[in-house]
């Protein structure tokens, strides 16, 4: 009820197309998503994304962040085709905005790899995991804990394919 009230107040004060309204929509959608009320969350996420796309430049990193969130929302529901398209778009925006050697790019690569792994498309996941790991190692250093997470993801992809000789190291 508080998020709904906040949304109404912001829409009244700022207008229905303001970026603060988009933030309120996202917050309310996250409440519905956490409760498993996906049919109530989705239109709010979609409207929030649309507002950002109208207000920001097409390749703005803020749009990539929301595309990523919506893609993960779809992935959790096993709506893989929709999730893939959004993850691909978010990756493209992040590569343009930050360059290929950035942690946001590594996040997009990892999310796309996890999506492929969920579908048993391990060969596609493998190359994305490798790219993401290389970025994280370059940016944070080879001994950073996040590198361990990346290596774990790669090892899981190899293990799932029965490629134990690649998973072991």
mmCIF file of C-alpha atoms in Angstrom:
data_model
loop_
_atom_site.group_PDB
_atom_site.id
_atom_site.type_symbol
_atom_site.label_atom_id
_atom_site.label_comp_id
_atom_site.label_asym_id
_atom_site.label_seq_id
_atom_site.Cartn_x
_atom_site.Cartn_y
_atom_site.Cartn_z
ATOM 1 C CA UNK A 1 0.000 0.000 0.000
ATOM 2 C CA UNK A 2 2.823 2.421 0.719
ATOM 3 C CA UNK A 3 4.439 1.908 -2.684
ATOM 4 C CA UNK A 4 1.057 2.294 -4.368
ATOM 5 C CA UNK A 5 0.469 5.545 -2.485
ATOM 6 C CA UNK A 6 3.968 6.758 -3.331
ATOM 7 C CA UNK A 7 3.362 5.983 -7.007
ATOM 8 C CA UNK A 8 0.095 7.942 -6.984
ATOM 9 C CA UNK A 9 1.713 10.905 -5.253
ATOM 10 C CA UNK A 10 4.663 10.976 -7.656
ATOM 11 C CA UNK A 11 2.429 10.663 -10.724
ATOM 12 C CA UNK A 12 0.283 13.540 -9.460
ATOM 13 C CA UNK A 13 3.196 15.772 -8.500
ATOM 14 C CA UNK A 14 5.634 15.004 -11.302
ATOM 15 C CA UNK A 15 3.453 13.692 -14.122
ATOM 16 C CA UNK A 16 2.978 10.130 -15.328
ATOM 17 C CA UNK A 17 6.144 10.082 -17.477
ATOM 18 C CA UNK A 18 8.737 11.229 -14.950
ATOM 19 C CA UNK A 19 11.794 9.069 -14.167
ATOM 20 C CA UNK A 20 10.863 9.115 -10.470
ATOM 21 C CA UNK A 21 7.601 7.459 -11.470
ATOM 22 C CA UNK A 22 9.630 4.773 -13.247
ATOM 23 C CA UNK A 23 11.578 4.160 -10.035
ATOM 24 C CA UNK A 24 8.318 3.807 -8.091
ATOM 25 C CA UNK A 25 6.979 1.380 -10.677
ATOM 26 C CA UNK A 26 10.122 -0.726 -10.333
ATOM 27 C CA UNK A 27 9.839 -0.768 -6.538
ATOM 28 C CA UNK A 28 6.205 -1.844 -6.635
ATOM 29 C CA UNK A 29 6.986 -4.462 -9.279
ATOM 30 C CA UNK A 30 9.740 -5.889 -7.083
ATOM 31 C CA UNK A 31 7.239 -6.283 -4.230
ATOM 32 C CA UNK A 32 4.861 -8.183 -6.497
ATOM 33 C CA UNK A 33 7.694 -10.289 -7.902
ATOM 34 C CA UNK A 34 8.893 -11.214 -4.413
ATOM 35 C CA UNK A 35 5.376 -12.443 -3.685
ATOM 36 C CA UNK A 36 5.224 -14.456 -6.910
ATOM 37 C CA UNK A 37 2.581 -12.134 -8.365
ATOM 38 C CA UNK A 38 4.248 -12.049 -11.773
ATOM 39 C CA UNK A 39 1.193 -10.929 -13.725
ATOM 40 C CA UNK A 40 1.006 -7.805 -11.554
ATOM 41 C CA UNK A 41 4.754 -7.157 -11.642
ATOM 42 C CA UNK A 42 5.338 -7.481 -15.376
ATOM 43 C CA UNK A 43 3.275 -4.516 -16.641
ATOM 44 C CA UNK A 44 4.905 -2.303 -14.041
ATOM 45 C CA UNK A 45 8.396 -3.368 -15.122
ATOM 46 C CA UNK A 46 7.402 -2.860 -18.770
ATOM 47 C CA UNK A 47 5.991 0.618 -18.122
ATOM 48 C CA UNK A 48 9.058 1.631 -16.102
ATOM 49 C CA UNK A 49 11.324 0.505 -18.942
ATOM 50 C CA UNK A 50 9.213 2.381 -21.478
ATOM 51 C CA UNK A 51 9.425 5.584 -19.409
ATOM 52 C CA UNK A 52 13.213 5.290 -19.253
ATOM 53 C CA UNK A 53 13.442 4.630 -22.976
ATOM 54 C CA UNK A 54 11.403 7.776 -23.624
ATOM 55 C CA UNK A 55 13.424 9.933 -21.232
ATOM 56 C CA UNK A 56 16.956 8.692 -21.861
ATOM 57 C CA UNK A 57 19.158 8.184 -24.892
ATOM 58 C CA UNK A 58 18.745 4.750 -26.541
ATOM 59 C CA UNK A 59 22.140 3.509 -25.342
ATOM 60 C CA UNK A 60 21.994 4.935 -21.837
ATOM 61 C CA UNK A 61 23.426 2.551 -19.211
ATOM 62 C CA UNK A 62 20.322 3.048 -17.065
ATOM 63 C CA UNK A 63 18.274 1.377 -19.752
ATOM 64 C CA UNK A 64 20.687 -1.564 -19.770
ATOM 65 C CA UNK A 65 20.235 -1.958 -16.018
ATOM 66 C CA UNK A 66 16.469 -2.167 -16.348
ATOM 67 C CA UNK A 67 16.700 -4.494 -19.363
ATOM 68 C CA UNK A 68 18.893 -6.749 -17.237
ATOM 69 C CA UNK A 69 16.357 -6.712 -14.398
ATOM 70 C CA UNK A 70 13.468 -7.533 -16.724
ATOM 71 C CA UNK A 71 15.502 -10.281 -18.390
ATOM 72 C CA UNK A 72 16.184 -11.859 -14.991
ATOM 73 C CA UNK A 73 12.468 -11.587 -14.218
ATOM 74 C CA UNK A 74 11.722 -13.556 -17.395
ATOM 75 C CA UNK A 75 14.531 -16.045 -16.749
ATOM 76 C CA UNK A 76 13.099 -16.852 -13.322
ATOM 77 C CA UNK A 77 9.851 -17.769 -15.084
ATOM 78 C CA UNK A 78 11.698 -19.818 -17.723
ATOM 79 C CA UNK A 79 10.653 -17.370 -20.432
ATOM 80 C CA UNK A 80 14.023 -17.822 -22.064
ATOM 81 C CA UNK A 81 13.399 -16.296 -25.484
ATOM 82 C CA UNK A 82 12.239 -13.018 -23.967
ATOM 83 C CA UNK A 83 15.071 -13.049 -21.442
ATOM 84 C CA UNK A 84 17.701 -13.701 -24.101
ATOM 85 C CA UNK A 85 16.626 -10.770 -26.268
ATOM 86 C CA UNK A 86 16.744 -8.390 -23.303
ATOM 87 C CA UNK A 87 20.099 -9.694 -22.069
ATOM 88 C CA UNK A 88 21.557 -9.323 -25.572
ATOM 89 C CA UNK A 89 20.299 -5.754 -25.782
ATOM 90 C CA UNK A 90 21.644 -4.903 -22.315
ATOM 91 C CA UNK A 91 25.025 -6.379 -23.258
ATOM 92 C CA UNK A 92 25.180 -4.306 -26.441
ATOM 93 C CA UNK A 93 24.355 -1.110 -24.586
ATOM 94 C CA UNK A 94 26.925 -1.810 -21.882
ATOM 95 C CA UNK A 95 29.654 -2.629 -24.398
ATOM 96 C CA UNK A 96 28.972 0.648 -26.204
ATOM 97 C CA UNK A 97 28.744 2.687 -23.018
ATOM 98 C CA UNK A 98 31.650 1.208 -21.062
ATOM 99 C CA UNK A 99 33.798 -0.722 -23.525
ATOM 100 C CA UNK A 100 34.329 -4.492 -23.550
ATOM 101 C CA UNK A 101 36.545 -4.616 -20.436
ATOM 102 C CA UNK A 102 34.108 -3.365 -17.780
ATOM 103 C CA UNK A 103 32.455 -5.107 -14.828
ATOM 104 C CA UNK A 104 28.967 -4.217 -16.084
ATOM 105 C CA UNK A 105 29.812 -6.001 -19.325
ATOM 106 C CA UNK A 106 31.017 -9.014 -17.314
ATOM 107 C CA UNK A 107 27.695 -9.004 -15.452
ATOM 108 C CA UNK A 108 25.785 -9.093 -18.727
ATOM 109 C CA UNK A 109 28.002 -11.847 -20.098
ATOM 110 C CA UNK A 110 27.514 -13.913 -16.955
ATOM 111 C CA UNK A 111 23.753 -13.447 -16.931
ATOM 112 C CA UNK A 112 23.509 -14.487 -20.555
ATOM 113 C CA UNK A 113 25.729 -17.494 -19.854
ATOM 114 C CA UNK A 114 23.527 -18.526 -16.922
ATOM 115 C CA UNK A 115 20.498 -18.255 -19.184
ATOM 116 C CA UNK A 116 22.104 -20.572 -21.732
ATOM 117 C CA UNK A 117 23.201 -22.989 -19.009
ATOM 118 C CA UNK A 118 19.624 -23.092 -17.691
ATOM 119 C CA UNK A 119 18.605 -24.324 -21.131
ATOM 120 C CA UNK A 120 21.425 -26.860 -21.417
ATOM 121 C CA UNK A 121 23.200 -24.772 -24.077
ATOM 122 C CA UNK A 122 26.554 -25.234 -22.397
ATOM 123 C CA UNK A 123 28.754 -24.508 -25.409
ATOM 124 C CA UNK A 124 27.216 -21.041 -25.726
ATOM 125 C CA UNK A 125 27.451 -20.517 -21.977
ATOM 126 C CA UNK A 126 31.084 -21.635 -21.877
ATOM 127 C CA UNK A 127 32.421 -18.942 -24.198
ATOM 128 C CA UNK A 128 30.497 -16.228 -22.337
ATOM 129 C CA UNK A 129 31.773 -17.445 -18.974
ATOM 130 C CA UNK A 130 35.325 -17.366 -20.337
ATOM 131 C CA UNK A 131 34.907 -13.783 -21.570
ATOM 132 C CA UNK A 132 33.334 -12.672 -18.298
ATOM 133 C CA UNK A 133 36.068 -14.310 -16.243
ATOM 134 C CA UNK A 134 38.757 -12.620 -18.316
ATOM 135 C CA UNK A 135 37.135 -9.216 -17.761
ATOM 136 C CA UNK A 136 36.767 -9.735 -14.015
ATOM 137 C CA UNK A 137 40.365 -10.952 -13.701
ATOM 138 C CA UNK A 138 41.644 -7.966 -15.655
ATOM 139 C CA UNK A 139 39.609 -5.393 -13.728
ATOM 140 C CA UNK A 140 39.768 -6.825 -10.194
ATOM 141 C CA UNK A 141 42.897 -8.969 -10.340
ATOM 142 C CA UNK A 142 43.278 -12.760 -10.446
ATOM 143 C CA UNK A 143 42.941 -13.241 -6.672
ATOM 144 C CA UNK A 144 39.691 -11.332 -6.165
ATOM 145 C CA UNK A 145 36.784 -13.348 -4.672
ATOM 146 C CA UNK A 146 34.583 -12.481 -7.653
ATOM 147 C CA UNK A 147 37.022 -14.409 -9.856
ATOM 148 C CA UNK A 148 36.248 -17.488 -7.738
ATOM 149 C CA UNK A 149 32.555 -17.046 -8.509
ATOM 150 C CA UNK A 150 33.320 -16.783 -12.197
ATOM 151 C CA UNK A 151 35.495 -19.891 -12.104
ATOM 152 C CA UNK A 152 32.743 -21.758 -10.276
ATOM 153 C CA UNK A 153 30.261 -20.889 -13.040
ATOM 154 C CA UNK A 154 32.678 -22.080 -15.697
ATOM 155 C CA UNK A 155 33.410 -25.307 -13.812
ATOM 156 C CA UNK A 156 29.687 -26.001 -13.440
ATOM 157 C CA UNK A 157 29.196 -25.637 -17.189
ATOM 158 C CA UNK A 158 32.026 -28.088 -17.860
ATOM 159 C CA UNK A 159 30.788 -30.514 -15.201
ATOM 160 C CA UNK A 160 27.273 -30.437 -16.634
ATOM 161 C CA UNK A 161 28.708 -31.488 -19.986
ATOM 162 C CA UNK A 162 30.780 -34.264 -18.438
ATOM 163 C CA UNK A 163 33.997 -32.405 -19.291
ATOM 164 C CA UNK A 164 35.597 -33.193 -15.962
ATOM 165 C CA UNK A 165 39.131 -32.632 -17.185
ATOM 166 C CA UNK A 166 38.225 -28.983 -17.903
ATOM 167 C CA UNK A 167 36.197 -28.556 -14.706
ATOM 168 C CA UNK A 168 38.831 -29.901 -12.329
ATOM 169 C CA UNK A 169 41.462 -27.145 -12.585
#
